[in-house]
Each structure stands twice: as structure tokens, then as C-alpha cells.
């Protein structure tokens, strides 16, 4: 491992509101209810004109929820899901309160995605037509340049919320919406802003379904994270957000307490064989939180259910944490929501802190031999002071987050 | 906002006809173009077979990143990095959309994993053996200013030095009817907390930034990463103030003290 010294502890960041919308339903209570009841959201793939034989985590209701007319220029599946997710759990009220306290120019917007609204571009190619000069062109309803570029998501949310601080779309594949917490925390700590809307949105599209299929990473069955017989992932779509604000000294409530980011420096689509990057990210997140590994009560794993990821992540966790850690993958419920996985699984970690619901792993029965005692398939109900989330992406891009409660130390 | 500051420890630059920062600086000051400029960047970081296969976005990003590190005299594997691109690799996006429309099960796995916005960041960390953090950002016309803010925030919190890389490719195929970008353009800065070099101080302010009328901005205006060029004109010509488009009717005001 490189000889970089761990970072110093960081000041806490308050979480004023948080929410996720996934195949389990819209908002936090739908997530918590489905987790507690072990009710998964995966269905047989019914997305697109020629669905591959796999299972997907599809969000219900997107087709029936057009954007408000004032935002129609950003119309597409991904921005619809962003809008739907933003209406949940008091997010907008918390954001408006932050804007009124600090001013719109003191609130940042940092959102993650893997493919943004590329589904609209795919549709433009599939429904291509010709213009008056006989040249190929997009159909008229898709001749909107902003939905055919990555910042579609950030630009849409900036117009939808009126936030005027720094605004960026982070796209580091499947770590995207975990890294937004780190980037927003830096903007707050550096004094650029006082608060931020962070989150991520990714929707099902041909690129990811057929792309992951081409890599041989998609299972024909519902995914089985950490199971000895797992054979690939199930793709999903999701959106979620959190409103972050500089925490006052000694305030209580849920907080972001640490982040760690690293690179594998190994391969574009395969994890480092010894999990070095993952270990570095977890180590730095714990160091910024100022806690020992033994303090963590729940760790939401990246746990994609691919043969390589889960074995390597399990070994890295076993090397860093005591046997008492309760760690699990929740991708059996939602599928792998790619650029939204960071926010969705951070919300699951926050549910663990709020309710003491430490979820197990769905669809899995026989642990992979690489699994240490930390990897749990069954739920436990137990109050915990600290929860973590791991998100790892293509390019060997890793991010770990530590959440805690104000006053906890 | 609290002004953020950094020293520019190293610069890298590549565009068609201007294959390095020395050539770009000479062009900005004298209008001369080097003879026999290569048509494509050839970053030494990649082995020859990978150099042939790598998409142009990766080639230009790695070329300027390596040049900036060399200029700064810093080991690439010691630096966290911020990669900025408005659109990512437009040729790969066109390939993905075309293939999905015609024969979706024939999507190339390599093209797919190269389609991620952090492909250049990934190849950079793999090629240099760098395990530090890297990110990939887009903010449309404000991409460079927003990426610069992230880099400056890293310096203000933990990092001693950060690599910042901006690049975009040309639009092709049906996508070019929606997305306008021409040529291949990349530039990189190694930003440090302290040390010798031009010192920049940044604040977000009200009002739009102009497109820039400097020689590099005029020459590269058709590329989607052109909004970064006023800064490189200022660095080349010794100007001490520049505004970068930051979105939402605001700009990132940079004051430059040339060392």
C-alpha cells in the first residue's frame, strides 16, 4: 500500500433531509418497509423493445409522471426520476430552508450519475428521421441538446431548484453519488458554500443493460450478493438526494462524519485483486470520522453480486474490521443502481442509524468461502452509532462514507 | 465566498497544431505555429498497442496530464486528480447509440467500459500507478470552472497539490446535430498550495464571463472545452485577471500574480 498518511478528522456535516426512490418505492418509508419485510423489488426484465433475459429493479410510476410544463425542455426518463425523487421526504422544504438561511448562491448542487439521460440519445438514434434537406436528424421532440449531454441532470436540477452555488455533475461510474458527499463536504469546509443538495440519479437504458451484458457481468436470475453460486448482477434504476449543511457545534441528528476516496490503479472494469483501493477508501473514511473500525455498527457493501467484486470486498472487509461488524449488500432488493448506488445505499445506512434496522442480504443462502463473519444474510435490529457505505466504480474508482449522530464520539 | 488560492506548478496543453504548452505560449505571443505538429497525441504513458486503441479523449487527457506533472517536477502517482470533460468521448457515445439502435447485443465490451465519463481518469491512475482519489466532472459550459473549484477545495482541505485536466473531443454522427464540438483539445494544470509559479486567487461572482478574445480562445473556440481557454491565454500572455464561465449567470473570477 502506498505510504500516504491517513487524513485528519473532519468537522461534521449535518444531514437535514434524505430520501431514495428505487424499485422498492418512492421515499424513505417505502425503502425501510421493504427492507424490514425482506420484500425485493426485482422483476423480470421488461425494459425496451428486446429485453435481455435478466432481472431489473425498475421504478414504478416514471411513465406516468411527466415533468411540470415549465421544465419540459429537460423531459426524459432520467430527469423525470430526478423530479420524482426530489418530491419525497421533505427534501425541497429542507433545501428551501437552507436557501433562506444562507442565500441561493451559498448552496451547492453536486449530483452523480453514470449515464445521465443517454436513454434520450439512444431513443433519438432509434427514431432517427430526416430533415427538410434530407439529412439524418433526431425526431423533433428530442431535438433538445441539453438532454444529450452528461450535465443534463445537474442543469435540470439547477433550474428546478433555483440553487445558484457551484453546480456540477459527477460521473465516476458506480461511485458517483457517494463522491458527491465528499465533494460537497469539501466545498462546505473550504467556505465556498454553507449547504448543498447532493444525490444521484441513474435510469435503465440500453447502454448499461447491453453494455454490462457484453462484459458478461449480468445474471439471468435475481442477483445473489456474496452467495457462493452468484453469477452476476441485476441492474436497477434509482434516484435520491440529501440536503447537507455545516453542522453547529454539539448539535445532534444524523451527520456525514467521514469520507475516503481512492483509485485501484489496476484495471478499467475489474477490481484490484487484493482490494487495495477499497481498503484505502475505507481507512481514510474511518480516519476522517476519527473512529476505529470496531466502532462501526453497519456497513452497506458495494456487493454487486459479480464473482470478482464480492470475494475481493469480503476479504478487504475481513482484514480491516472485527468479526462483530454487521455488513451486507442490499442490491438483492434494488438491483445495482450504478451512479445512484452511492446515494441509495447511503440512505440505507442512514435508515440503519435512525431505526436500528441492520439489513441482511436478499436472495443469498450459501456464503462464498471468501466471506468473513462480517458478511450477514439475516437482519439484526440493534441501535448503532456509526454506519458506513462502500461504493466502487469502473476505472477503479472507490469511495467510502461514514455516517454518525451528533454528539456520538 | 472565502477566496481560494493556488500556485500553478505545472501546465500541459495539446490541440491540433499546438502539441504542447511551449507551442501554445509561442502562438499566443507571436502567432507562429510549429511545423510538423502531430495529428494525434501519443502519450508515452500508454504502451504502443494501447496507444493505438485508446479513444482520442483518453489520448489527449493523458498527454496533457503527463506534461503538466513533468512541468511541475512532481510524480504523477503522488497527485489526486480532477478530470473535466463537457461531453466525454463523443465518438464512443455515437458508437454506443448507433450499435444499440442496430444490433444491441453486439456492443463491444471494451467500448462500453471506455464509455464511462471517468475513462481518462481510470487510464491515468492505471498508467501511473496512482492510488490517490480521482474524479470526473461535467457542468456543460461551466465544466472547467466547476472542476477548478473542486481542485481548489481539495487544496483548501487536505491535498498539497492536485492535477486538473480539461478536455473534449469532436462530435460525430447523428449526435453532431445536437452537440457541437470540433477538434481535439486538452489542457492540464498542477495546482499546489505553495511554491514557485503564478498564484491564482478565485472567487465566484455575479455576471456572465465572455468567451475570451485571446489567441488560444479564438483558435479553439469550436471545441466544447473552449470556456477554459481564457485562463490559458492569460497564463501565456501574462494577464492578471480573467473570468471563467461558471453557470447560473455567474463567473469564476481569477486574479493571477505572475511569479
XYZ file of C-alpha atoms in Angstrom:
668
model
C 0.000 0.000 0.000
C 1.323 3.496 -0.792
C 2.838 5.364 2.105
C 0.243 8.132 2.263
C -0.661 9.099 5.792
C -4.355 8.905 6.760
C -6.233 12.231 6.725
C -7.070 14.278 9.815
C -10.571 14.080 11.364
C -13.064 16.417 9.647
C -15.765 18.682 11.068
C -19.217 17.019 10.940
C -21.718 17.845 8.201
C -25.404 17.818 9.182
C -27.911 15.880 7.084
C -31.111 17.943 7.085
C -33.149 15.614 4.871
C -32.551 12.442 2.879
C -34.527 10.241 0.539
C -34.310 7.495 -2.051
C -36.691 6.292 -4.753
C -35.982 2.809 -6.085
C -37.742 -0.315 -7.301
C -38.874 -0.624 -3.657
C -40.987 2.514 -3.977
C -40.896 6.258 -3.589
C -39.250 7.702 -0.499
C -37.573 6.507 2.699
C -40.530 4.715 4.298
C -41.009 2.554 1.188
C -37.325 1.610 1.403
C -37.393 0.911 5.152
C -40.612 -1.105 4.882
C -39.352 -3.303 2.044
C -36.010 -3.856 3.755
C -37.673 -4.871 7.024
C -40.131 -7.213 5.272
C -37.413 -8.691 3.004
C -39.606 -7.714 0.053
C -37.383 -7.324 -3.021
C -38.037 -5.012 -5.940
C -36.553 -7.023 -8.789
C -38.705 -8.170 -11.698
C -38.103 -9.974 -14.988
C -36.604 -7.538 -17.476
C -39.427 -5.755 -19.266
C -37.426 -2.700 -20.345
C -37.032 -1.764 -24.011
C -38.051 -3.431 -27.248
C -35.836 -6.541 -26.994
C -35.251 -7.256 -23.308
C -32.334 -9.464 -22.341
C -33.158 -12.435 -20.103
C -32.277 -10.853 -16.760
C -33.932 -9.230 -13.747
C -34.158 -5.490 -13.175
C -35.005 -3.025 -10.444
C -37.424 -0.754 -12.280
C -39.056 2.251 -10.612
C -42.831 2.271 -10.976
C -44.631 5.432 -11.966
C -41.985 7.190 -14.078
C -44.007 6.739 -17.276
C -46.985 8.464 -15.655
C -45.062 11.391 -14.189
C -44.169 13.961 -16.869
C -42.146 16.971 -15.795
C -44.037 20.183 -14.997
C -44.555 22.308 -18.098
C -42.011 24.917 -17.015
C -39.342 22.184 -17.005
C -40.492 20.375 -20.162
C -37.262 21.255 -22.006
C -35.463 18.723 -19.742
C -38.038 15.965 -20.307
C -36.530 12.456 -20.310
C -36.682 9.348 -18.129
C -33.674 10.323 -16.013
C -34.870 13.836 -15.203
C -38.377 12.508 -14.504
C -36.903 10.192 -11.893
C -34.841 13.084 -10.506
C -38.004 15.171 -10.150
C -39.974 12.298 -8.610
C -37.193 11.594 -6.103
C -36.899 15.295 -5.195
C -40.556 15.495 -4.092
C -40.071 12.980 -1.249
C -39.366 13.216 2.479
C -39.190 16.991 2.874
C -36.159 17.423 0.606
C -37.483 20.546 -1.081
C -38.541 22.123 2.206
C -35.108 21.442 3.718
C -33.421 22.877 0.636
C -35.634 25.965 0.696
C -34.831 26.430 4.382
C -31.099 26.247 3.611
C -31.518 28.748 0.779
C -33.411 31.133 3.037
C -30.746 30.851 5.761
C -27.719 31.291 3.514
C -28.872 32.595 0.129
C -29.176 30.645 -3.127
C -25.555 31.446 -4.055
C -24.311 29.799 -0.831
C -25.899 26.426 -1.620
C -24.135 23.965 -3.947
C -25.644 21.292 -6.138
C -23.430 18.224 -6.543
C -25.095 15.239 -8.182
C -23.861 11.942 -9.526
C -24.835 9.788 -12.453
C -23.269 7.196 -14.655
C -25.196 7.678 -17.886
C -27.429 10.696 -17.134
C -30.087 10.975 -19.868
C -28.285 8.943 -22.540
C -31.549 6.995 -22.868
C -32.899 10.049 -24.715
C -29.919 9.976 -27.121
C -30.406 6.237 -27.677
C -34.049 6.951 -28.492
C -33.011 9.715 -30.898
C -30.899 7.224 -32.838
C -33.615 4.565 -32.770
C -36.242 7.020 -34.030
C -33.950 8.999 -36.370
C -35.643 10.773 -39.240
C -34.575 13.209 -41.986
C -34.798 16.994 -42.048
C -36.067 19.241 -44.870
C -32.696 18.878 -46.637
C -32.862 15.101 -46.437
C -30.139 14.931 -43.772
C -30.496 12.448 -40.886
C -31.709 14.091 -37.687
C -33.286 13.360 -34.301
C -37.085 13.322 -34.171
C -38.375 16.849 -33.424
C -39.438 16.018 -29.833
C -35.863 15.004 -28.986
C -34.140 17.986 -30.634
C -33.138 19.382 -27.241
C -29.308 19.479 -26.956
C -29.239 19.682 -23.152
C -30.678 16.185 -22.657
C -27.993 14.724 -24.924
C -25.093 15.654 -22.678
C -23.966 14.417 -19.274
C -24.780 17.605 -17.323
C -28.454 17.171 -18.238
C -29.005 16.043 -14.628
C -27.208 18.907 -12.870
C -28.580 21.531 -15.253
C -32.131 20.250 -14.797
C -31.848 20.312 -11.008
C -30.291 23.781 -11.038
C -33.281 25.106 -12.978
C -35.747 23.073 -10.909
C -34.420 24.281 -7.543
C -33.033 27.762 -8.263
C -29.850 26.939 -6.362
C -27.005 29.226 -7.566
C -23.893 27.938 -5.843
C -21.394 25.638 -7.544
C -23.273 23.104 -9.666
C -21.661 20.012 -11.124
C -22.484 16.534 -12.328
C -20.040 13.928 -11.036
C -19.665 10.832 -13.215
C -17.230 8.286 -11.838
C -19.462 5.351 -12.790
C -20.800 3.440 -9.781
C -19.085 5.572 -7.123
C -20.603 8.833 -8.492
C -23.260 9.571 -5.896
C -21.023 8.579 -2.985
C -18.337 11.002 -4.165
C -20.871 13.846 -4.201
C -20.869 13.733 -0.382
C -17.083 14.148 -0.338
C -17.100 16.952 -2.894
C -19.912 18.839 -1.167
C -18.193 18.410 2.214
C -15.035 19.972 0.744
C -16.982 22.930 -0.688
C -18.546 23.499 2.743
C -15.278 23.056 4.655
C -13.438 25.353 2.222
C -16.020 28.076 2.836
C -17.331 28.174 -0.746
C -20.875 27.356 0.434
C -22.788 26.647 3.647
C -25.076 23.898 2.376
C -25.535 21.564 -0.563
C -28.058 19.388 -2.307
C -26.288 16.128 -3.108
C -27.576 12.966 -4.686
C -27.656 10.866 -7.772
C -29.959 9.553 -10.449
C -29.485 6.767 -12.985
C -32.179 5.185 -15.103
C -32.293 1.959 -17.052
C -31.154 2.348 -20.655
C -29.785 0.232 -23.479
C -26.194 1.310 -22.824
C -25.994 -0.256 -19.386
C -28.192 -3.307 -19.998
C -26.379 -4.338 -23.166
C -23.011 -2.984 -22.007
C -22.893 -4.983 -18.769
C -24.233 -7.945 -20.736
C -21.319 -7.612 -23.174
C -18.920 -7.725 -20.224
C -20.552 -10.954 -19.050
C -21.500 -9.404 -15.709
C -25.307 -9.750 -15.854
C -27.092 -12.670 -14.175
C -30.127 -14.348 -15.720
C -31.524 -14.714 -12.188
C -32.136 -12.186 -9.408
C -28.679 -11.256 -8.100
C -27.322 -13.121 -5.053
C -24.637 -10.969 -3.445
C -21.904 -12.879 -1.605
C -23.557 -16.234 -2.361
C -21.120 -18.963 -3.399
C -23.194 -19.567 -6.547
C -23.631 -15.911 -7.568
C -23.109 -15.325 -11.262
C -23.616 -11.637 -11.893
C -25.578 -8.532 -11.138
C -29.126 -7.309 -11.648
C -29.336 -3.760 -12.947
C -31.616 -1.207 -11.377
C -32.558 2.440 -11.530
C -32.929 4.903 -8.697
C -32.771 8.487 -7.588
C -32.055 10.013 -4.228
C -30.874 13.150 -2.508
C -29.667 14.574 0.774
C -29.539 18.144 1.996
C -26.217 18.817 3.725
C -25.302 21.801 5.873
C -22.363 22.799 8.042
C -23.167 21.385 11.488
C -23.318 23.627 14.516
C -21.102 22.569 17.439
C -22.725 19.911 19.627
C -25.897 19.634 17.547
C -27.485 16.213 17.346
C -29.113 14.471 14.392
C -27.706 12.466 11.503
C -24.360 13.557 10.124
C -21.777 12.814 7.482
C -18.654 12.208 9.551
C -16.096 10.894 7.103
C -15.279 10.112 3.513
C -12.474 8.214 1.855
C -11.660 8.137 -1.845
C -9.066 6.132 -3.737
C -8.118 4.563 -7.042
C -7.324 0.894 -7.682
C -4.712 1.737 -10.362
C -5.374 -1.738 -11.684
C -7.995 -2.259 -14.452
C -10.889 -0.421 -16.132
C -13.593 -2.961 -15.282
C -12.062 -5.449 -12.807
C -11.314 -4.686 -9.149
C -7.818 -4.793 -7.661
C -7.240 -8.462 -6.781
C -6.263 -7.653 -3.195
C -8.834 -4.897 -2.758
C -6.112 -2.307 -2.049
C -8.164 0.606 -3.366
C -11.206 -0.446 -1.361
C -9.086 -0.753 1.791
C -7.600 2.717 1.297
C -11.042 4.287 0.835
C -12.416 2.610 3.977
C -9.306 3.500 6.005
C -9.482 7.175 5.025
C -13.213 7.401 5.722
C -12.661 5.988 9.227
C -9.723 8.350 9.802
C -11.772 11.421 8.816
C -14.514 10.241 11.195
C -11.866 9.783 13.881
C -13.095 6.291 14.797
C -11.684 2.784 14.933
C -13.131 0.076 12.666
C -14.622 -1.585 15.739
C -16.960 1.372 16.285
C -18.868 0.791 13.043
C -22.179 -0.975 13.594
C -23.335 -1.349 9.989
C -21.520 -1.359 6.661
C -23.514 -1.307 3.433
C -21.233 -3.100 0.999
C -20.814 -2.408 -2.692
C -21.699 -6.127 -3.086
C -22.687 -6.173 -6.748
C -23.020 -9.975 -6.898
C -20.345 -10.306 -9.562
C -17.926 -13.131 -8.734
C -14.893 -10.800 -8.571
C -16.267 -7.828 -6.620
C -17.836 -9.719 -3.752
C -14.920 -12.042 -2.984
C -12.417 -9.173 -3.020
C -14.607 -6.824 -0.993
C -15.302 -9.557 1.585
C -11.559 -10.147 2.069
C -10.855 -6.420 2.396
C -13.611 -6.088 4.999
C -12.360 -9.124 6.920
C -8.857 -7.677 7.015
C -9.982 -4.279 8.344
C -12.950 -4.945 10.649
C -13.557 -7.143 13.712
C -15.882 -10.134 13.433
C -18.610 -8.173 15.209
C -19.292 -5.898 12.224
C -22.680 -6.359 10.535
C -22.068 -5.871 6.812
C -24.427 -6.600 3.939
C -25.297 -5.857 0.351
C -28.786 -4.537 -0.360
C -28.538 -4.959 -4.128
C -30.828 -8.024 -3.960
C -33.630 -5.550 -3.130
C -32.901 -2.755 -5.617
C -30.507 -4.161 -8.202
C -27.285 -2.327 -8.891
C -28.420 1.235 -9.446
C -24.984 2.284 -10.799
C -24.448 6.033 -10.435
C -27.331 6.177 -7.944
C -25.975 3.346 -5.769
C -23.983 5.778 -3.608
C -26.997 7.805 -2.532
C -29.401 4.851 -2.288
C -27.090 2.851 -0.068
C -26.144 5.914 1.979
C -29.876 6.281 2.644
C -29.939 2.618 3.746
C -27.026 3.320 6.107
C -28.928 6.343 7.452
C -32.025 4.147 7.976
C -29.791 1.779 9.985
C -28.708 4.707 12.166
C -32.231 6.116 12.507
C -34.188 2.887 13.103
C -31.563 0.364 14.188
C -32.538 -1.827 11.232
C -29.329 -3.511 10.091
C -30.373 -5.228 6.874
C -29.120 -8.616 5.765
C -28.675 -9.748 2.175
C -31.587 -10.818 -0.049
C -31.653 -13.906 -2.325
C -28.405 -15.314 -0.923
C -28.209 -18.584 1.009
C -24.694 -20.069 0.969
C -21.867 -17.659 1.776
C -18.917 -17.525 -0.575
C -15.845 -19.076 1.101
C -14.230 -15.615 0.935
C -16.851 -14.194 3.299
C -15.711 -13.475 6.812
C -18.150 -13.415 9.746
C -18.843 -9.754 8.947
C -20.964 -10.596 5.876
C -24.539 -11.110 7.104
C -27.516 -12.553 5.253
C -30.038 -12.031 8.097
C -31.380 -8.805 9.567
C -30.487 -7.624 13.025
C -32.411 -4.998 14.975
C -29.879 -3.130 17.103
C -29.171 0.546 17.742
C -25.888 1.660 16.241
C -23.945 4.894 16.453
C -21.976 4.598 13.221
C -22.825 3.304 9.742
C -20.781 3.130 6.573
C -21.339 2.783 2.849
C -18.964 1.484 0.180
C -19.328 2.432 -3.500
C -16.817 1.295 -6.118
C -16.858 2.060 -9.827
C -15.278 1.291 -13.189
C -11.867 2.767 -13.641
C -11.088 1.516 -10.129
C -12.836 4.488 -8.533
C -13.624 3.928 -4.855
C -15.496 5.902 -2.224
C -16.447 5.048 1.357
C -18.616 7.193 3.607
C -19.088 7.196 7.382
C -22.332 8.449 8.896
C -22.926 9.111 12.564
C -25.059 11.007 15.021
C -24.289 14.377 16.511
C -22.798 14.058 19.946
C -21.666 10.466 19.276
C -17.929 10.035 19.606
C -17.163 33.215 -0.661
C -13.816 32.757 1.033
C -11.330 33.235 -1.820
C -9.488 30.075 -2.757
C -5.884 30.220 -3.863
C -3.266 28.031 -5.510
C 0.071 28.156 -7.210
C 0.245 26.855 -10.764
C 3.174 24.455 -10.538
C 2.876 22.911 -13.995
C 0.987 23.322 -17.275
C 0.175 20.914 -20.106
C -1.546 21.740 -23.394
C -2.474 19.951 -26.617
C -4.614 20.959 -29.572
C -4.361 20.205 -33.266
C -1.407 22.291 -34.457
C -0.256 23.210 -30.928
C 1.109 19.997 -29.439
C 2.437 21.412 -26.163
C 2.403 24.367 -23.776
C 5.582 25.889 -25.233
C 3.988 25.883 -28.698
C 0.708 27.290 -27.342
C 2.517 30.060 -25.440
C 4.570 30.949 -28.509
C 1.431 31.047 -30.649
C -0.370 33.256 -28.116
C 2.516 35.736 -28.103
C 3.771 35.660 -31.695
C 1.083 33.958 -33.784
C 3.512 31.330 -35.047
C 2.530 27.672 -35.411
C 5.102 24.878 -35.169
C 5.876 22.941 -38.335
C 5.006 19.225 -38.498
C 2.707 19.134 -35.470
C 1.407 15.572 -34.952
C -2.246 14.948 -35.838
C -2.851 12.901 -32.689
C -1.408 12.987 -29.192
C 0.797 9.998 -28.321
C 1.053 9.866 -24.521
C 4.135 7.888 -23.521
C 2.254 6.567 -20.513
C 0.408 4.032 -22.666
C 2.174 1.057 -24.241
C 2.146 1.324 -28.080
C -0.686 -1.194 -28.592
C -2.938 0.601 -26.080
C -1.993 3.945 -27.646
C -3.353 2.711 -30.978
C -6.634 1.513 -29.464
C -7.293 4.259 -26.911
C -10.062 6.743 -27.706
C -8.948 10.309 -28.525
C -10.382 11.666 -25.258
C -8.055 9.381 -23.289
C -5.043 10.185 -25.501
C -5.358 13.948 -25.128
C -6.142 13.821 -21.404
C -3.152 11.595 -20.625
C -0.845 13.636 -22.840
C -1.563 16.953 -21.103
C -1.719 15.381 -17.639
C 1.718 13.870 -18.056
C 3.129 17.117 -19.467
C 1.786 19.138 -16.520
C 3.297 16.718 -13.989
C 6.637 16.845 -15.818
C 6.493 20.644 -15.860
C 5.778 20.670 -12.113
C 8.504 18.141 -11.377
C 6.029 16.066 -9.372
C 5.492 12.305 -9.532
C 2.088 11.572 -11.124
C 1.310 8.872 -8.560
C 1.565 11.438 -5.754
C -1.299 13.602 -7.013
C -5.061 13.420 -6.554
C -6.749 14.423 -9.804
C -9.835 16.086 -11.245
C -10.795 15.231 -14.832
C -13.207 17.565 -16.582
C -14.988 16.961 -19.852
C -18.198 18.510 -21.116
C -19.307 15.506 -23.160
C -16.794 12.698 -22.579
C -15.783 10.812 -25.712
C -18.359 11.818 -28.330
C -17.155 9.179 -30.810
C -17.877 6.421 -28.275
C -21.310 7.868 -27.455
C -22.119 7.859 -31.189
C -20.858 4.264 -31.446
C -22.952 3.113 -28.457
C -26.148 4.772 -29.693
C -25.661 3.533 -33.273
C -24.945 -0.036 -32.175
C -27.847 -0.090 -29.727
C -30.206 1.071 -32.486
C -28.968 -1.552 -34.943
C -27.630 -4.613 -33.117
C -27.692 -4.103 -29.339
C -26.243 -7.498 -28.473
C -23.129 -6.630 -30.499
C -21.994 -3.797 -28.208
C -18.227 -4.083 -27.688
C -17.338 -4.668 -24.025
C -14.212 -2.518 -24.383
C -16.140 0.353 -25.965
C -18.684 0.057 -23.153
C -16.148 0.348 -20.347
C -14.424 3.149 -22.249
C -17.777 4.976 -22.442
C -17.755 5.898 -18.749
C -17.087 9.575 -18.118
C -14.151 8.652 -15.881
C -12.402 6.568 -18.571
C -9.494 9.021 -18.895
C -9.228 9.257 -15.105
C -9.168 5.472 -14.909
C -6.485 5.056 -17.573
C -4.446 7.800 -15.888
C -4.466 6.154 -12.459
C -3.775 2.732 -14.006
C -0.957 4.048 -16.222
C 0.757 5.984 -13.441
C 0.032 3.505 -10.633
C -1.698 6.315 -8.747
C -3.967 5.209 -5.893
C -4.989 8.731 -4.865
C -8.531 9.962 -5.435
C -9.656 10.952 -8.899
C -12.962 12.383 -10.052
C -14.699 13.125 -13.346
C -16.960 16.139 -13.663
C -19.170 17.836 -16.207
C -21.026 21.139 -15.872
C -21.637 21.904 -19.554
C -20.155 25.356 -20.431
C -19.145 25.782 -16.792
C -17.253 22.483 -16.639
C -13.737 23.883 -16.272
C -14.660 26.478 -13.648
C -16.551 23.870 -11.613
C -13.689 21.385 -11.844
C -11.269 24.121 -10.811
C -13.456 24.805 -7.756
C -13.279 21.120 -6.772
C -9.487 21.135 -7.198
C -9.143 24.312 -5.120
C -11.440 22.840 -2.451
C -9.159 19.773 -2.290
C -6.175 22.079 -1.714
C -8.081 24.016 0.943
C -8.901 20.834 2.863
C -6.354 18.021 2.529
C -4.209 17.988 -0.582
C -0.806 19.641 -1.051
C -1.083 19.501 -4.845
C -3.788 18.474 -7.318
C -3.796 17.631 -11.018
C -6.599 19.265 -13.034
C -7.290 18.106 -16.594
C -9.831 19.545 -19.064
C -10.532 18.023 -22.482
C -13.170 17.477 -25.136
C -13.376 15.690 -28.470
C -15.250 16.382 -31.701
C -18.901 15.496 -32.246
C -19.624 12.893 -34.870
C -22.567 11.061 -36.429
C -26.164 11.858 -35.633
C -25.167 13.238 -32.234
C -23.350 16.087 -34.002
C -26.756 17.502 -34.999
C -27.343 18.166 -31.270
C -23.881 18.579 -29.753
C -21.411 20.979 -31.296
C -17.749 20.401 -30.633
C -14.855 20.382 -33.079
C -11.274 19.194 -32.929
C -9.370 17.710 -30.026
C -8.383 19.953 -27.139
C -6.853 19.311 -23.752
C -5.072 21.293 -21.060
C -3.871 20.460 -17.582
C -2.654 22.283 -14.501
C -0.822 21.021 -11.477
C -2.081 23.235 -8.670
C -0.151 23.434 -5.415
C -0.776 25.030 -2.049
C 2.549 26.808 -2.087
C 5.744 27.047 -4.113
C 7.001 28.932 -7.149
C 4.784 29.777 -10.112
C 1.844 32.014 -10.954
C -0.503 32.432 -7.983
C -4.244 32.354 -8.696
C -6.963 33.593 -6.355
C -10.526 32.553 -7.214
C -13.943 33.905 -6.226
C -17.419 33.167 -7.610
C -19.017 36.423 -8.710
C -22.183 37.625 -10.404
C -22.366 38.104 -14.165
C -21.570 36.117 -17.271
C -17.991 35.633 -18.446
C -17.174 36.465 -22.052
C -15.928 33.788 -24.449
C -12.462 35.384 -24.460
C -10.719 37.168 -27.319
C -7.201 35.861 -26.757
C -5.361 33.906 -29.454
C -5.927 30.469 -27.881
C -9.620 31.172 -27.181
C -10.155 32.392 -30.751
C -8.301 29.428 -32.249
C -10.025 26.777 -30.100
C -13.486 28.344 -29.841
C -15.327 25.473 -31.585
C -14.284 22.839 -29.041
C -16.634 22.246 -26.112
C -13.791 22.840 -23.598
C -13.165 26.336 -25.065
C -14.516 28.080 -21.931
C -11.207 27.153 -20.196
C -9.112 28.933 -22.831
C -9.260 32.493 -21.436
C -7.219 31.213 -18.473
C -4.549 29.734 -20.749
C -4.412 32.959 -22.798
C -3.891 34.873 -19.556
C -1.144 32.477 -18.429
C 0.564 32.641 -21.838
C 0.409 36.433 -22.146
C 0.936 37.412 -18.501
C -2.528 38.936 -17.945
C -3.510 39.317 -14.304
C -7.297 38.971 -14.389
C -9.590 36.515 -16.137
C -13.215 35.413 -15.794
C -14.365 31.854 -16.474
C -17.965 30.930 -17.242
C -19.388 29.292 -14.083
C -23.086 28.792 -14.928
C -26.274 30.276 -13.422
C -25.278 33.761 -14.598
C -22.089 33.701 -12.557
C -18.375 33.563 -13.286
C -15.256 32.407 -11.505
C -13.050 35.473 -11.162
C -9.361 34.612 -11.197
C -6.687 37.076 -10.155
C -3.242 35.952 -11.257
C 0.031 37.073 -9.685
C 2.735 36.013 -12.130
C 5.750 34.835 -10.163
